[in-house]
Coordinates of N, CA and C in Angstrom, one line a residue:
D39 N 2.9 55.1 -74.7 CA 1.5 54.9 -75.0 C 0.8 56.2 -74.9
I40 N 0.4 56.8 -76.0 CA -0.1 58.2 -76.0 C -1.5 58.2 -76.4
G41 N -2.3 59.0 -75.7 CA -3.8 59.1 -76.0 C -4.5 59.6 -74.8
S42 N -5.7 59.9 -74.9 CA -6.5 60.4 -73.8 C -7.9 59.8 -73.9
G43 N -8.6 59.6 -72.8 CA -10.0 59.1 -72.8 C -10.0 57.6 -72.9
D44 N -11.1 57.1 -73.3 CA -11.4 55.7 -73.4 C -10.6 55.1 -74.6
L45 N -9.9 54.0 -74.4 CA -9.0 53.4 -75.4 C -9.8 52.4 -76.3
E46 N -11.0 52.1 -75.9 CA -11.8 51.1 -76.6 C -12.1 51.5 -78.0
K47 N -11.7 50.7 -79.0 CA -12.0 50.9 -80.4 C -11.3 52.2 -80.9
K48 N -10.3 52.7 -80.2 CA -9.6 53.9 -80.7 C -8.5 53.4 -81.7
E49 N -8.5 54.0 -82.9 CA -7.5 53.6 -83.9 C -6.1 53.9 -83.5
I50 N -5.2 53.1 -83.9 CA -3.8 53.1 -83.4 C -2.8 53.5 -84.5
V51 N -1.9 54.4 -84.2 CA -0.7 54.7 -85.0 C 0.5 54.1 -84.2
A52 N 1.2 53.3 -84.9 CA 2.4 52.7 -84.2 C 3.7 53.3 -84.8
I53 N 4.6 53.6 -83.9 CA 5.9 54.2 -84.3 C 7.0 53.5 -83.7
I54 N 8.0 53.2 -84.6 CA 9.2 52.5 -84.1 C 10.5 53.2 -84.6
S55 N 11.6 53.0 -83.9 CA 12.8 53.7 -84.2 C 14.0 53.0 -83.7
R56 N 15.1 53.2 -84.3 CA 16.4 52.7 -83.9 C 16.5 51.2 -83.9
Q57 N 16.0 50.6 -85.0 CA 16.2 49.2 -85.3 C 17.7 49.0 -85.6
H58 N 18.3 50.0 -86.2 CA 19.7 50.0 -86.6 C 20.5 50.9 -85.6
P59 N 21.4 50.4 -84.8 CA 22.0 51.2 -83.7 C 22.5 52.6 -84.1
P60 N 23.3 52.8 -85.1 CA 23.9 54.2 -85.3 C 23.0 55.2 -86.0
E61 N 21.7 54.8 -86.3 CA 20.9 55.7 -87.1 C 20.2 56.8 -86.2
V62 N 21.0 57.7 -85.7 CA 20.6 58.7 -84.8 C 19.7 59.8 -85.4
T63 N 20.0 60.2 -86.6 CA 19.2 61.3 -87.2 C 17.8 60.9 -87.3
G64 N 17.5 59.6 -87.7 CA 16.1 59.2 -87.7 C 15.5 59.2 -86.3
Y65 N 16.2 58.8 -85.3 CA 15.7 58.9 -84.0 C 15.4 60.4 -83.6
L66 N 16.2 61.3 -84.0 CA 15.9 62.7 -83.6 C 14.7 63.2 -84.3
A67 N 14.4 62.8 -85.6 CA 13.2 63.1 -86.2 C 12.0 62.5 -85.5
M68 N 12.1 61.3 -85.1 CA 11.0 60.7 -84.3 C 10.8 61.4 -83.0
K69 N 11.8 61.8 -82.4 CA 11.7 62.6 -81.1 C 10.9 63.9 -81.3
A70 N 11.3 64.6 -82.4 CA 10.5 65.9 -82.7 C 9.1 65.6 -83.1
F71 N 8.9 64.5 -83.8 CA 7.6 64.1 -84.2 C 6.7 63.8 -83.0
I72 N 7.2 63.0 -82.0 CA 6.4 62.7 -80.8 C 6.2 63.9 -80.0
E73 N 7.2 64.8 -79.8 CA 7.0 66.0 -79.0 C 5.9 66.9 -79.6
E74 N 5.7 66.9 -80.9 CA 4.6 67.7 -81.5 C 3.3 67.0 -81.2
I75 N 3.2 65.7 -81.2 CA 2.0 65.0 -80.9 C 1.6 65.3 -79.4
M76 N 2.6 65.4 -78.6 CA 2.4 65.6 -77.1 C 2.2 67.1 -76.8
A77 N 2.3 68.0 -77.7 CA 2.2 69.4 -77.5 C 0.8 69.8 -77.0
D78 N 0.8 70.9 -76.3 CA -0.5 71.4 -75.7 C -1.1 72.5 -76.7
H79 N -1.7 72.1 -77.7 CA -2.4 73.0 -78.6 C -3.6 72.3 -79.2
P80 N -4.6 73.0 -79.8 CA -5.8 72.3 -80.2 C -5.7 71.1 -81.1
L81 N -4.8 71.2 -82.1 CA -4.6 70.1 -83.0 C -4.1 68.9 -82.3
A82 N -3.1 69.0 -81.5 CA -2.5 67.8 -80.8 C -3.5 67.3 -79.8
N83 N -4.1 68.2 -79.1 CA -5.1 67.8 -78.0 C -6.2 67.0 -78.6
N84 N -6.8 67.4 -79.8 CA -7.8 66.7 -80.5 C -7.4 65.4 -81.0
F85 N -6.1 65.4 -81.5 CA -5.6 64.2 -82.1 C -5.5 63.1 -81.0
R86 N -5.0 63.5 -79.9 CA -4.9 62.5 -78.8 C -6.2 62.0 -78.3
K87 N -7.3 62.8 -78.4 CA -8.6 62.3 -78.0 C -9.1 61.3 -79.0
K88 N -8.7 61.4 -80.3 CA -9.3 60.6 -81.3 C -8.4 59.3 -81.6
Y89 N -7.1 59.4 -81.4 CA -6.2 58.3 -81.7 C -5.3 57.9 -80.6
R90 N -4.8 56.7 -80.7 CA -3.8 56.2 -79.7 C -2.5 56.0 -80.5
V91 N -1.4 56.4 -79.9 CA -0.1 56.3 -80.5 C 0.8 55.4 -79.6
M92 N 1.2 54.3 -80.2 CA 2.1 53.4 -79.5 C 3.5 53.6 -80.0
V93 N 4.5 54.0 -79.2 CA 5.8 54.4 -79.6 C 6.8 53.4 -79.0
F94 N 7.7 52.9 -79.9 CA 8.8 52.0 -79.4 C 10.1 52.7 -79.9
P95 N 10.6 53.6 -79.1 CA 11.7 54.5 -79.6 C 13.1 53.9 -79.7
L96 N 13.3 52.7 -79.0 CA 14.6 52.1 -79.1 C 14.4 50.6 -79.3
M97 N 14.3 50.2 -80.5 CA 14.0 48.8 -80.8 C 15.2 47.9 -80.5
N98 N 16.4 48.4 -80.6 CA 17.6 47.6 -80.5 C 18.5 48.1 -79.5
P99 N 18.1 48.0 -78.2 CA 19.0 48.6 -77.1 C 20.3 47.9 -77.0
D100 N 20.3 46.5 -77.2 CA 21.6 45.8 -77.0 C 22.6 46.2 -78.2
G101 N 22.0 46.4 -79.4 CA 22.9 46.8 -80.5 C 23.5 48.1 -80.3
V102 N 22.7 49.0 -79.7 CA 23.2 50.4 -79.4 C 24.3 50.3 -78.3
D103 N 24.0 49.5 -77.3 CA 24.9 49.4 -76.2 C 26.3 48.8 -76.6
L104 N 26.2 47.8 -77.5 CA 27.4 47.1 -78.0 C 28.1 47.8 -79.1
G105 N 27.5 48.9 -79.7 CA 28.1 49.6 -80.8 C 28.0 48.9 -82.1
H106 N 27.0 48.1 -82.3 CA 26.8 47.4 -83.6 C 26.3 48.4 -84.7
W107 N 26.5 48.0 -85.9 CA 26.1 48.8 -87.0 C 24.7 48.6 -87.4
R108 N 24.3 47.3 -87.7 CA 22.9 47.0 -88.0 C 22.3 45.9 -87.2
H109 N 23.0 45.2 -86.5 CA 22.5 44.0 -85.8 C 22.2 44.2 -84.3
N110 N 21.5 43.2 -83.8 CA 21.2 43.1 -82.4 C 22.2 42.2 -81.7
A111 N 22.0 41.9 -80.5 CA 23.0 41.0 -79.8 C 23.0 39.6 -80.4
G112 N 22.0 39.2 -81.1 CA 21.9 37.9 -81.7 C 22.6 37.9 -83.1
G113 N 23.1 39.1 -83.5 CA 23.8 39.1 -84.8 C 22.8 39.2 -86.0
I114 N 21.6 39.7 -85.7 CA 20.5 39.7 -86.8 C 20.1 41.2 -87.0
D115 N 19.9 41.5 -88.3 CA 19.3 42.8 -88.6 C 17.8 42.7 -88.3
L116 N 17.3 43.5 -87.3 CA 15.9 43.4 -86.9 C 15.0 43.7 -88.0
N117 N 15.3 44.6 -88.9 CA 14.4 45.0 -90.0 C 14.4 44.0 -91.1
R118 N 14.9 42.8 -90.9 CA 14.7 41.7 -91.8 C 14.1 40.5 -91.1
D119 N 13.5 40.8 -90.0 CA 12.9 39.7 -89.2 C 11.4 39.8 -89.0
W120 N 10.7 40.7 -89.7 CA 9.3 41.0 -89.4 C 8.4 40.0 -90.0
A121 N 8.9 38.9 -90.7 CA 8.0 37.8 -91.1 C 8.4 36.6 -90.3
F122 N 9.4 36.6 -89.6 CA 9.9 35.4 -88.9 C 9.8 35.4 -87.4
Y123 N 10.0 36.6 -86.8 CA 10.0 36.8 -85.4 C 11.0 35.9 -84.6
H124 N 12.2 35.7 -85.2 CA 13.2 34.9 -84.6 C 13.8 35.7 -83.4
Q125 N 13.8 37.0 -83.5 CA 14.5 37.8 -82.5 C 13.5 38.3 -81.5
P126 N 13.9 38.3 -80.2 CA 12.9 38.7 -79.1 C 12.4 40.2 -79.3
E127 N 13.2 41.1 -79.8 CA 12.7 42.4 -80.0 C 11.5 42.5 -80.9
N128 N 11.6 41.9 -82.1 CA 10.5 41.9 -83.0 C 9.3 41.1 -82.5
R129 N 9.6 40.0 -81.9 CA 8.5 39.1 -81.4 C 7.7 39.8 -80.3
N130 N 8.4 40.4 -79.4 CA 7.7 41.1 -78.3 C 6.9 42.3 -78.8
V131 N 7.5 43.1 -79.6 CA 6.8 44.3 -80.1 C 5.6 43.9 -81.0
A132 N 5.8 42.9 -81.9 CA 4.7 42.5 -82.7 C 3.6 41.9 -81.9
N133 N 3.9 41.0 -81.0 CA 2.9 40.4 -80.1 C 2.1 41.5 -79.3
F134 N 2.9 42.5 -78.8 CA 2.2 43.5 -78.0 C 1.3 44.4 -78.8
I135 N 1.7 44.7 -80.0 CA 0.8 45.5 -80.8 C -0.5 44.8 -81.2
V136 N -0.3 43.5 -81.6 CA -1.5 42.7 -82.0 C -2.4 42.5 -80.8
K137 N -1.8 42.1 -79.7 CA -2.6 41.9 -78.5 C -3.4 43.1 -78.0
T138 N -2.7 44.3 -78.0 CA -3.3 45.5 -77.6 C -4.5 45.9 -78.5
A139 N -4.3 45.8 -79.8 CA -5.3 46.1 -80.8 C -6.5 45.2 -80.6
S140 N -6.2 43.9 -80.4 CA -7.3 42.9 -80.2 C -8.1 43.1 -79.0
E141 N -7.4 43.4 -77.9 CA -8.1 43.6 -76.6 C -9.0 44.8 -76.6
N142 N -8.5 45.8 -77.3 CA -9.3 47.1 -77.3 C -10.2 47.2 -78.5
K143 N -10.3 46.1 -79.3 CA -11.2 46.2 -80.5 C -10.8 47.3 -81.4
S144 N -9.5 47.5 -81.5 CA -9.0 48.7 -82.3 C -8.3 48.2 -83.6
K145 N -8.2 49.2 -84.5 CA -7.5 48.9 -85.8 C -6.2 49.7 -85.7
V146 N -5.1 49.0 -86.2 CA -3.9 49.7 -86.5 C -4.0 50.2 -87.9
I147 N -3.9 51.6 -88.0 CA -4.1 52.2 -89.3 C -2.8 52.7 -90.0
L148 N -1.8 52.9 -89.2 CA -0.6 53.5 -89.7 C 0.6 53.0 -88.9
G149 N 1.7 52.6 -89.6 CA 3.0 52.3 -88.9 C 4.1 53.1 -89.5
L150 N 4.8 53.8 -88.7 CA 6.0 54.6 -89.2 C 7.3 54.1 -88.5
D151 N 8.3 53.9 -89.3 CA 9.6 53.3 -88.9 C 10.7 54.3 -89.2
F152 N 11.3 54.9 -88.2 CA 12.3 56.0 -88.4 C 13.7 55.4 -88.5
H153 N 14.4 55.8 -89.6 CA 15.7 55.3 -89.9 C 16.6 56.5 -90.3
S154 N 17.9 56.2 -90.6 CA 18.9 57.1 -91.2 C 19.5 56.4 -92.4
T155 N 19.9 57.3 -93.4 CA 20.6 56.8 -94.5 C 21.4 57.9 -95.2
Y156 N 21.7 57.8 -96.4 CA 22.6 58.8 -97.1 C 21.9 60.2 -97.3
Y157 N 20.6 60.1 -97.4 CA 19.8 61.3 -97.7 C 18.3 61.1 -97.2
D158 N 17.6 62.2 -97.1 CA 16.2 62.1 -96.7 C 15.3 61.4 -97.8
I159 N 14.6 60.4 -97.4 CA 13.7 59.7 -98.3 C 12.7 58.9 -97.5
F160 N 11.5 58.7 -98.2 CA 10.5 57.9 -97.6 C 10.3 56.6 -98.4
Y161 N 10.4 55.4 -97.8 CA 10.1 54.2 -98.4 C 8.7 53.7 -98.2
T162 N 8.0 53.5 -99.3 CA 6.5 53.2 -99.2 C 6.2 52.0 -99.9
N163 N 5.0 51.5 -99.8 CA 4.5 50.3 -100.5 C 3.7 50.7 -101.8
K164 N 4.0 49.9 -102.8 CA 3.2 50.0 -104.0 C 1.8 49.5 -103.8
T165 N 1.6 48.5 -102.9 CA 0.3 48.0 -102.6 C -0.5 49.0 -101.8
V166 N -1.7 49.3 -102.2 CA -2.4 50.4 -101.5 C -3.0 49.9 -100.2
S167 N -2.9 50.7 -99.2 CA -3.4 50.3 -97.8 C -4.9 50.3 -97.8
A168 N -5.5 49.4 -97.1 CA -6.9 49.3 -97.0 C -7.4 50.3 -96.0
T169 N -6.6 50.7 -95.0 CA -7.1 51.6 -94.0 C -6.9 53.1 -94.4
L170 N -5.9 53.4 -95.1 CA -5.6 54.8 -95.5 C -5.1 54.8 -96.9
P171 N -6.0 54.6 -97.9 CA -5.6 54.4 -99.3 C -5.0 55.6 -99.9
H172 N -5.2 56.8 -99.4 CA -4.6 58.0 -100.0 C -3.7 58.8 -99.1
F173 N -3.5 58.2 -97.9 CA -2.8 59.0 -96.9 C -1.4 59.4 -97.3
K174 N -0.6 58.5 -97.8 CA 0.9 58.8 -98.1 C 1.0 59.9 -99.1
D175 N 0.2 59.9 -100.1 CA 0.4 60.9 -101.2 C 0.1 62.3 -100.6
Y176 N -1.0 62.4 -99.9 CA -1.3 63.7 -99.3 C -0.3 64.1 -98.2
W177 N 0.1 63.1 -97.4 CA 1.1 63.4 -96.3 C 2.4 63.9 -96.9
L178 N 2.9 63.2 -97.9 CA 4.2 63.6 -98.4 C 4.2 65.0 -99.1
K179 N 3.1 65.2 -99.8 CA 2.9 66.5 -100.4 C 2.7 67.6 -99.4
G180 N 2.0 67.3 -98.3 CA 1.9 68.3 -97.2 C 3.2 68.6 -96.6
I181 N 4.0 67.6 -96.3 CA 5.4 67.9 -95.8 C 6.2 68.7 -96.7
E182 N 6.1 68.4 -98.0 CA 6.9 69.1 -99.0 C 6.5 70.6 -99.0
N183 N 5.2 70.8 -99.0 CA 4.7 72.2 -99.0 C 5.0 73.0 -97.7
A184 N 5.0 72.3 -96.6 CA 5.3 72.9 -95.3 C 6.7 73.3 -95.2
L185 N 7.6 72.5 -95.8 CA 9.1 72.8 -95.7 C 9.6 73.5 -96.8
G186 N 8.9 73.6 -97.9 CA 9.4 74.2 -99.2 C 10.5 73.4 -99.8
K187 N 10.5 72.1 -99.6 CA 11.6 71.3 -100.1 C 11.0 70.0 -100.6
E188 N 11.4 69.5 -101.8 CA 10.9 68.3 -102.4 C 11.2 67.1 -101.5
T189 N 10.2 66.2 -101.4 CA 10.3 65.0 -100.7 C 10.7 63.9 -101.7
R190 N 11.5 63.0 -101.3 CA 11.9 61.8 -102.1 C 11.1 60.6 -101.6
E191 N 10.6 59.8 -102.6 CA 9.8 58.6 -102.2 C 10.3 57.5 -103.1
S192 N 10.4 56.3 -102.5 CA 10.7 55.1 -103.3 C 9.7 54.0 -102.9
E193 N 9.0 53.6 -103.9 CA 8.0 52.5 -103.6 C 8.5 51.1 -103.9
S194 N 8.0 50.1 -103.2 CA 8.4 48.8 -103.4 C 7.3 47.8 -103.2
Y195 N 7.4 46.6 -103.6 CA 6.4 45.6 -103.4 C 6.7 44.8 -102.1
L196 N 5.8 44.0 -101.7 CA 5.9 43.3 -100.4 C 6.8 42.0 -100.6
N197 N 8.1 42.3 -100.8 CA 9.0 41.1 -101.1 C 10.1 41.0 -100.1
T198 N 10.0 41.8 -99.0 CA 11.1 41.7 -98.0 C 10.4 41.7 -96.6
P199 N 11.0 41.1 -95.6 CA 10.4 41.0 -94.3 C 10.8 42.2 -93.4
V200 N 10.4 43.4 -93.9 CA 10.7 44.7 -93.2 C 9.4 45.2 -92.5
S201 N 9.6 46.2 -91.7 CA 8.5 46.7 -90.9 C 7.3 47.2 -91.7
K202 N 7.6 48.0 -92.7 CA 6.5 48.6 -93.5 C 5.6 47.6 -94.1
N203 N 6.2 46.5 -94.5 CA 5.5 45.4 -95.1 C 4.7 44.6 -94.0
W204 N 5.2 44.5 -92.8 CA 4.5 43.9 -91.7 C 3.2 44.6 -91.4
F205 N 3.3 45.9 -91.3 CA 2.1 46.7 -91.0 C 1.0 46.5 -92.0
L206 N 1.4 46.4 -93.3 CA 0.4 46.3 -94.3 C -0.1 44.9 -94.3
T207 N 0.7 43.8 -94.2 CA 0.2 42.5 -94.3 C -0.5 42.1 -93.0
Q208 N -0.1 42.5 -91.9 CA -0.7 42.2 -90.6 C -2.0 42.9 -90.4
F209 N -2.1 44.1 -90.7 CA -3.3 45.0 -90.4 C -4.0 45.6 -91.6
G210 N -3.4 45.5 -92.8 CA -3.9 46.3 -93.9 C -3.6 47.8 -93.7
A211 N -2.6 48.1 -92.8 CA -2.3 49.5 -92.5 C -1.3 50.1 -93.4
E212 N -1.2 51.4 -93.5 CA -0.2 52.0 -94.3 C 1.1 51.9 -93.5
G213 N 2.2 51.4 -94.2 CA 3.5 51.3 -93.5 C 4.5 52.1 -94.3
I214 N 5.2 53.0 -93.6 CA 6.2 53.9 -94.2 C 7.5 53.9 -93.4
V215 N 8.6 53.8 -94.1 CA 9.9 54.0 -93.5 C 10.3 55.4 -93.8
Y216 N 10.6 56.1 -92.7 CA 10.9 57.5 -92.7 C 12.4 57.7 -92.5
E217 N 13.1 58.0 -93.5 CA 14.6 58.0 -93.5 C 15.1 59.5 -93.5
I218 N 16.1 59.7 -92.6 CA 16.7 61.0 -92.5 C 18.2 60.8 -92.9
G219 N 18.7 61.8 -93.6 CA 20.1 61.7 -94.0 C 21.1 61.8 -92.9
D220 N 22.2 61.1 -93.0 CA 23.2 61.1 -91.9 C 23.7 62.5 -91.6
T221 N 23.8 63.4 -92.7 CA 24.4 64.7 -92.5 C 23.3 65.8 -92.6
T222 N 22.0 65.4 -92.5 CA 21.0 66.4 -92.6 C 21.1 67.3 -91.3
P223 N 21.1 68.7 -91.5 CA 21.2 69.6 -90.4 C 20.2 69.3 -89.3
R224 N 20.7 69.4 -88.0 CA 19.9 69.1 -86.9 C 18.7 70.0 -86.7
D225 N 18.8 71.3 -87.1 CA 17.7 72.2 -86.9 C 16.6 71.8 -88.0
F226 N 17.0 71.4 -89.1 CA 16.1 71.0 -90.2 C 15.4 69.6 -89.8
I227 N 16.1 68.7 -89.2 CA 15.6 67.5 -88.7 C 14.4 67.7 -87.7
K228 N 14.7 68.6 -86.8 CA 13.7 69.0 -85.8 C 12.4 69.6 -86.4
E229 N 12.6 70.5 -87.4 CA 11.5 71.1 -88.1 C 10.7 70.1 -88.9
K230 N 11.5 69.2 -89.6 CA 10.8 68.2 -90.4 C 10.0 67.3 -89.6
G231 N 10.5 66.8 -88.4 CA 9.8 66.0 -87.6 C 8.5 66.6 -87.1
K232 N 8.6 67.9 -86.7 CA 7.5 68.6 -86.2 C 6.4 68.8 -87.3
Q233 N 6.8 69.2 -88.5 CA 5.9 69.5 -89.6 C 5.2 68.2 -90.0
S234 N 6.0 67.1 -90.0 CA 5.5 65.8 -90.4 C 4.3 65.4 -89.5
A235 N 4.5 65.6 -88.2 CA 3.5 65.3 -87.2 C 2.3 66.2 -87.4
V236 N 2.5 67.4 -87.7 CA 1.3 68.3 -87.9 C 0.5 67.9 -89.1
E237 N 1.2 67.6 -90.2 CA 0.5 67.1 -91.4 C -0.2 65.8 -91.2
M238 N 0.4 64.9 -90.4 CA -0.3 63.6 -90.1 C -1.5 63.8 -89.3
M239 N -1.4 64.7 -88.3 CA -2.6 64.9 -87.4 C -3.7 65.5 -88.1
E240 N -3.4 66.5 -89.0 CA -4.5 67.2 -89.7 C -5.2 66.2 -90.7
L241 N -4.4 65.4 -91.3 CA -5.0 64.4 -92.3 C -5.9 63.4 -91.5
L242 N -5.4 62.9 -90.4 CA -6.1 61.9 -89.7 C -7.3 62.4 -89.0
I243 N -7.3 63.6 -88.5 CA -8.4 64.2 -87.8 C -9.5 64.5 -88.8
Y244 N -9.2 65.0 -89.9 CA -10.2 65.5 -90.9 C -10.5 64.5 -92.0
R245 N -10.0 63.3 -91.9 CA -10.2 62.3 -92.9 C -11.6 61.8 -93.0

């Protein structure tokens, strides 16, 4: 739970990772992302004063411990349970975010879900977010410019019970799946995570 000062009415960015046990590169990007938010420099310090960041870095601890590929101890892919809440991991995290936002009269404006796949790509929603209608376009372009490397994006409709759709349907928030390639170099993962956080903080502070 990252932030400073009074939490009342402070807008929330929610971050989750490791729904699928072996997706380590996505976790490493999330780690670099969070480390930049926690850094001691004016941008990060001002961001933490304005926003609250709720991080769930290991969504599927049992699946990791048991060496599963995509499932939890219940044999379920957690990223297909965000409309049903059959699994305790999703149910507890969803309830906690909703309860926290309600108790603090806060809005959840952005949800990021870090994963790994064959190559770097961002999965986004075709439906425009009510809270951040232009965020993803500026954010992805900012990451692209900062790294000097084209970003891939794949848009989809709200037809599957995955996390990015839950953030949009539950809160009207922008939901994005942040995928890192299985063989993406580790030094690049760290730099991409850092620059992604910088671009996010700049956009949200000055929006």
